[in-house]
CSV table of N, CA and C in Angstrom, one decimal:
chain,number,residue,atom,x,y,z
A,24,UNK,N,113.5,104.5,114.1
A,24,UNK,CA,112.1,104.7,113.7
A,24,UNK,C,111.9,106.1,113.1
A,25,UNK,N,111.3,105.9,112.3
A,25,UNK,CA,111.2,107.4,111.5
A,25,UNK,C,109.6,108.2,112.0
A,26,UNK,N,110.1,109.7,112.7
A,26,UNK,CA,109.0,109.9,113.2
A,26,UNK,C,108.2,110.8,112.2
A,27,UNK,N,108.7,111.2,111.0
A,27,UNK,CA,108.0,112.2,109.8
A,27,UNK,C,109.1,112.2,108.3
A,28,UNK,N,108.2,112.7,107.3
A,28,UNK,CA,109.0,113.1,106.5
A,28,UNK,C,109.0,114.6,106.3
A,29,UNK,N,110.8,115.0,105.9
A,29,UNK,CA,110.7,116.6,105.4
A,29,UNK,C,109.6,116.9,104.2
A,30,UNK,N,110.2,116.0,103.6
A,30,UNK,CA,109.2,116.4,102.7
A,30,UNK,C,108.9,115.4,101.1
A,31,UNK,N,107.9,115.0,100.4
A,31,UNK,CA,108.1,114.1,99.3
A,31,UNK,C,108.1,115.0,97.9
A,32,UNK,N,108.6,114.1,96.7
A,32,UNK,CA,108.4,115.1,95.4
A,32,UNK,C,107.3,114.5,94.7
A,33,UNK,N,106.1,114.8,94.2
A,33,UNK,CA,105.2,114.3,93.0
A,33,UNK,C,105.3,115.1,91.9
A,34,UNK,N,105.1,114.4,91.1
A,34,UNK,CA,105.3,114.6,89.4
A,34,UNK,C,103.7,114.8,89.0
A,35,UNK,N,103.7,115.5,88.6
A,35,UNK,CA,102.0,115.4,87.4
A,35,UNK,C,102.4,116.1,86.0
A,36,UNK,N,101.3,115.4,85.2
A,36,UNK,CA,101.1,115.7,83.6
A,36,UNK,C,100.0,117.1,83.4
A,37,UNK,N,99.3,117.0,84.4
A,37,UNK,CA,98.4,118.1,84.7
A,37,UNK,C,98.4,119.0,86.1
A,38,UNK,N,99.1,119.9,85.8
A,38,UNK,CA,99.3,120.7,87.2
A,38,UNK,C,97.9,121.3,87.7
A,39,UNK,N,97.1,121.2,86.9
A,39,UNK,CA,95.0,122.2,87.1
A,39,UNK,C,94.8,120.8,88.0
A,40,UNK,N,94.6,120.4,87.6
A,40,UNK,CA,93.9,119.1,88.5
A,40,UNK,C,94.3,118.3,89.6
A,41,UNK,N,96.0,118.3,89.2
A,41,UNK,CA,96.5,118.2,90.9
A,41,UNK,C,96.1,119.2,91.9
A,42,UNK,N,96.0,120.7,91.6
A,42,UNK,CA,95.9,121.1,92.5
A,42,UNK,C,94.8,121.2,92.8
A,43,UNK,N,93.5,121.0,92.2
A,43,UNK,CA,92.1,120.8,92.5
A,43,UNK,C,92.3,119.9,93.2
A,44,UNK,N,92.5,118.3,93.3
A,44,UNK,CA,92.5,117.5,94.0
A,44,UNK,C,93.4,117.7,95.3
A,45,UNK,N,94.5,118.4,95.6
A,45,UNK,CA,95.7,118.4,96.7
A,45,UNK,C,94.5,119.6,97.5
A,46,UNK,N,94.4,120.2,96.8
A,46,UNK,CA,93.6,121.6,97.8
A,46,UNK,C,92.4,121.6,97.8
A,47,UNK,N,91.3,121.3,96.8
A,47,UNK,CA,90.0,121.5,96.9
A,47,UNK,C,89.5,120.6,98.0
A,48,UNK,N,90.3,119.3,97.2
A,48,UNK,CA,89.3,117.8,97.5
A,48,UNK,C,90.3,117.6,98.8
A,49,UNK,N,91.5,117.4,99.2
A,49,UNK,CA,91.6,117.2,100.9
A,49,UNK,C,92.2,117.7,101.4
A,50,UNK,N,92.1,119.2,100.9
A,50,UNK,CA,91.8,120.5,102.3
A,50,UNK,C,93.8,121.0,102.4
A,51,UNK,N,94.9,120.4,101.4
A,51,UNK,CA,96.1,121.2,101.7
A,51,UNK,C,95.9,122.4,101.3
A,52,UNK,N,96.9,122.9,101.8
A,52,UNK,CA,97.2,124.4,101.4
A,52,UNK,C,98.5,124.4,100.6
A,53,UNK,N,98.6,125.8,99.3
A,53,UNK,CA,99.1,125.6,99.2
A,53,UNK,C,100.4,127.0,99.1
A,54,UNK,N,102.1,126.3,98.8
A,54,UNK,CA,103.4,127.1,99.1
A,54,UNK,C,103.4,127.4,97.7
A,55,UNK,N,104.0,128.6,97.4
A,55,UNK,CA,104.8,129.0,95.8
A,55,UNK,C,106.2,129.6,96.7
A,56,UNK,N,107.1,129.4,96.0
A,56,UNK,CA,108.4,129.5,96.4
A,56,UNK,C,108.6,130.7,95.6
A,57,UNK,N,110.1,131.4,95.7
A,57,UNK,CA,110.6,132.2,94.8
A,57,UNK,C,110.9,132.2,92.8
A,58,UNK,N,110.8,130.4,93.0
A,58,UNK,CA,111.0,130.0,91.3
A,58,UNK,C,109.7,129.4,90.7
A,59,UNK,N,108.7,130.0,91.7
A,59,UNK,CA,107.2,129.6,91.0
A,59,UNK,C,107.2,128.2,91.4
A,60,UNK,N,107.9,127.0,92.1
A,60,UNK,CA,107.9,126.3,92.9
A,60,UNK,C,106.5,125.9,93.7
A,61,UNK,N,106.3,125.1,93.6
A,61,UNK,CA,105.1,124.9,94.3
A,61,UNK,C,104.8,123.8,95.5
A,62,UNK,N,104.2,123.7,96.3
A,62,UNK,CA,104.6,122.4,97.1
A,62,UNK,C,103.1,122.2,98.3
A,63,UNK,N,102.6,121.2,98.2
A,63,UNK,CA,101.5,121.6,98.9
A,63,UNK,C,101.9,121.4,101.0
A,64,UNK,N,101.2,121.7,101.3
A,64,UNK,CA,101.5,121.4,103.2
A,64,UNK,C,100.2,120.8,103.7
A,65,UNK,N,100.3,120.0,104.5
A,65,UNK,CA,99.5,119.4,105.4
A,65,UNK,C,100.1,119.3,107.0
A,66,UNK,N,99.9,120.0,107.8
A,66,UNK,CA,100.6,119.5,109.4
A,66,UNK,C,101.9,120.1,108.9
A,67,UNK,N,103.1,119.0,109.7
A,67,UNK,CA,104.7,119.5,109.2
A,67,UNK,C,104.9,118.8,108.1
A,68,UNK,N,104.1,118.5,107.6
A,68,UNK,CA,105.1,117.6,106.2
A,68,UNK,C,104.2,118.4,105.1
A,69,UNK,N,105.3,118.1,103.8
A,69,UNK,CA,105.2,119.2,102.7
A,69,UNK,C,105.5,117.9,101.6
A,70,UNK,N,104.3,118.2,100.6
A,70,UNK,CA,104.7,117.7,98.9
A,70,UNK,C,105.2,118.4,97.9
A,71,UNK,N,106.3,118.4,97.5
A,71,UNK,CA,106.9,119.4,96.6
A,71,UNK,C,106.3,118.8,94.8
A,72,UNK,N,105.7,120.0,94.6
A,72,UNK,CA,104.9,119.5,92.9
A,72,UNK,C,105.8,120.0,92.2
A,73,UNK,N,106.0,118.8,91.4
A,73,UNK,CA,107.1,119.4,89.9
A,73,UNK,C,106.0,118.8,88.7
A,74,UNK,N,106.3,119.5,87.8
A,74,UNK,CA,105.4,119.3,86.6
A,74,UNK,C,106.3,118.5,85.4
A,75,UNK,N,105.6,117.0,84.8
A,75,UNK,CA,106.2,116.6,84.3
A,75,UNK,C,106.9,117.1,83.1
A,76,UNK,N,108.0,117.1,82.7
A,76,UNK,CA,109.0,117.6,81.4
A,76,UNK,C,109.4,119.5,81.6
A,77,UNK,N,109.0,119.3,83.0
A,77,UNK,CA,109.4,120.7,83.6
A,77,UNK,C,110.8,120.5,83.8
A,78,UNK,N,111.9,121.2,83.9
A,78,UNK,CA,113.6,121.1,84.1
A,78,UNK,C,113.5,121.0,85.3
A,79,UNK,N,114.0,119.8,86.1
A,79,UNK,CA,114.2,119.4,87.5
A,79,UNK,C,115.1,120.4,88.3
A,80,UNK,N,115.9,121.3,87.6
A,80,UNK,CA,117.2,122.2,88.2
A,80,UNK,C,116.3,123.9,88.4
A,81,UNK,N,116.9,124.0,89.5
A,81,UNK,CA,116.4,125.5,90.1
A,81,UNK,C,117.2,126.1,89.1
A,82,UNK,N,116.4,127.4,88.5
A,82,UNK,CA,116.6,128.4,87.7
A,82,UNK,C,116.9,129.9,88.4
A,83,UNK,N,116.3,129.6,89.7
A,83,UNK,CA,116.7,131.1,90.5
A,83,UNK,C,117.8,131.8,90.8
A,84,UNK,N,117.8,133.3,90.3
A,84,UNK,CA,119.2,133.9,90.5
A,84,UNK,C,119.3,133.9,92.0
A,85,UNK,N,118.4,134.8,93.0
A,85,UNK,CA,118.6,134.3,94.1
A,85,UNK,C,117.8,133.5,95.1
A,86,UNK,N,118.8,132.1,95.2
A,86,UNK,CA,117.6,130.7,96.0
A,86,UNK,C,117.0,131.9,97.2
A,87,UNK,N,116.4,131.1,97.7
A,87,UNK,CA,115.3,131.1,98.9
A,87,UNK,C,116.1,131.2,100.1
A,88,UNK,N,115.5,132.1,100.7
A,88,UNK,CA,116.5,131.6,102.0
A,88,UNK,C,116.4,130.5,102.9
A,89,UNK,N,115.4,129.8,102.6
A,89,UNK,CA,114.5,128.5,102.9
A,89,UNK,C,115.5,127.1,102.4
A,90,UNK,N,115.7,127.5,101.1
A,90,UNK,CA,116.3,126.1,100.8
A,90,UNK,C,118.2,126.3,101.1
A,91,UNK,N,118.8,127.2,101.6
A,91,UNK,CA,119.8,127.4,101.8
A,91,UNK,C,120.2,126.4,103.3
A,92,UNK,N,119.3,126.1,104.3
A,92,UNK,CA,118.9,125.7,105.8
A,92,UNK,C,119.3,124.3,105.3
């Protein structure tokens, strides 16, 4: 049985409006990572936002110490 997820990825065309809607309209907060990375949180579970025709591959000279775990 799966008790949670680490975490999902969403895509948007418009990054202004996702985040009006993820944070204005139902109350997430939100993460910026070290590569401008973004990801909203609710409780323990996290939505990682990528923006569509954005390069899927981390560009950071040094990762996070977060995503090393």
């Amino acid at each position: 049985m799966i008790a949670h997820l680490d975490h999902l990825v969403l895509t948007t065309d418009n990054e202004a409006e996702c985040l009006h809607f993820y944070i204005d309209l139902l109350g997430m907060t939100l993460d910026t990572f070290c590569c401008r990375r973004k990801a909203f949180r609710f409780g323990n579970q996290k939505i990682n936002l990528r923006v569509k025709g954005a390069s899927s591959s981390t560009k950071c000279i040094r990762p996070c110490r977060a995503h090393l775990i």
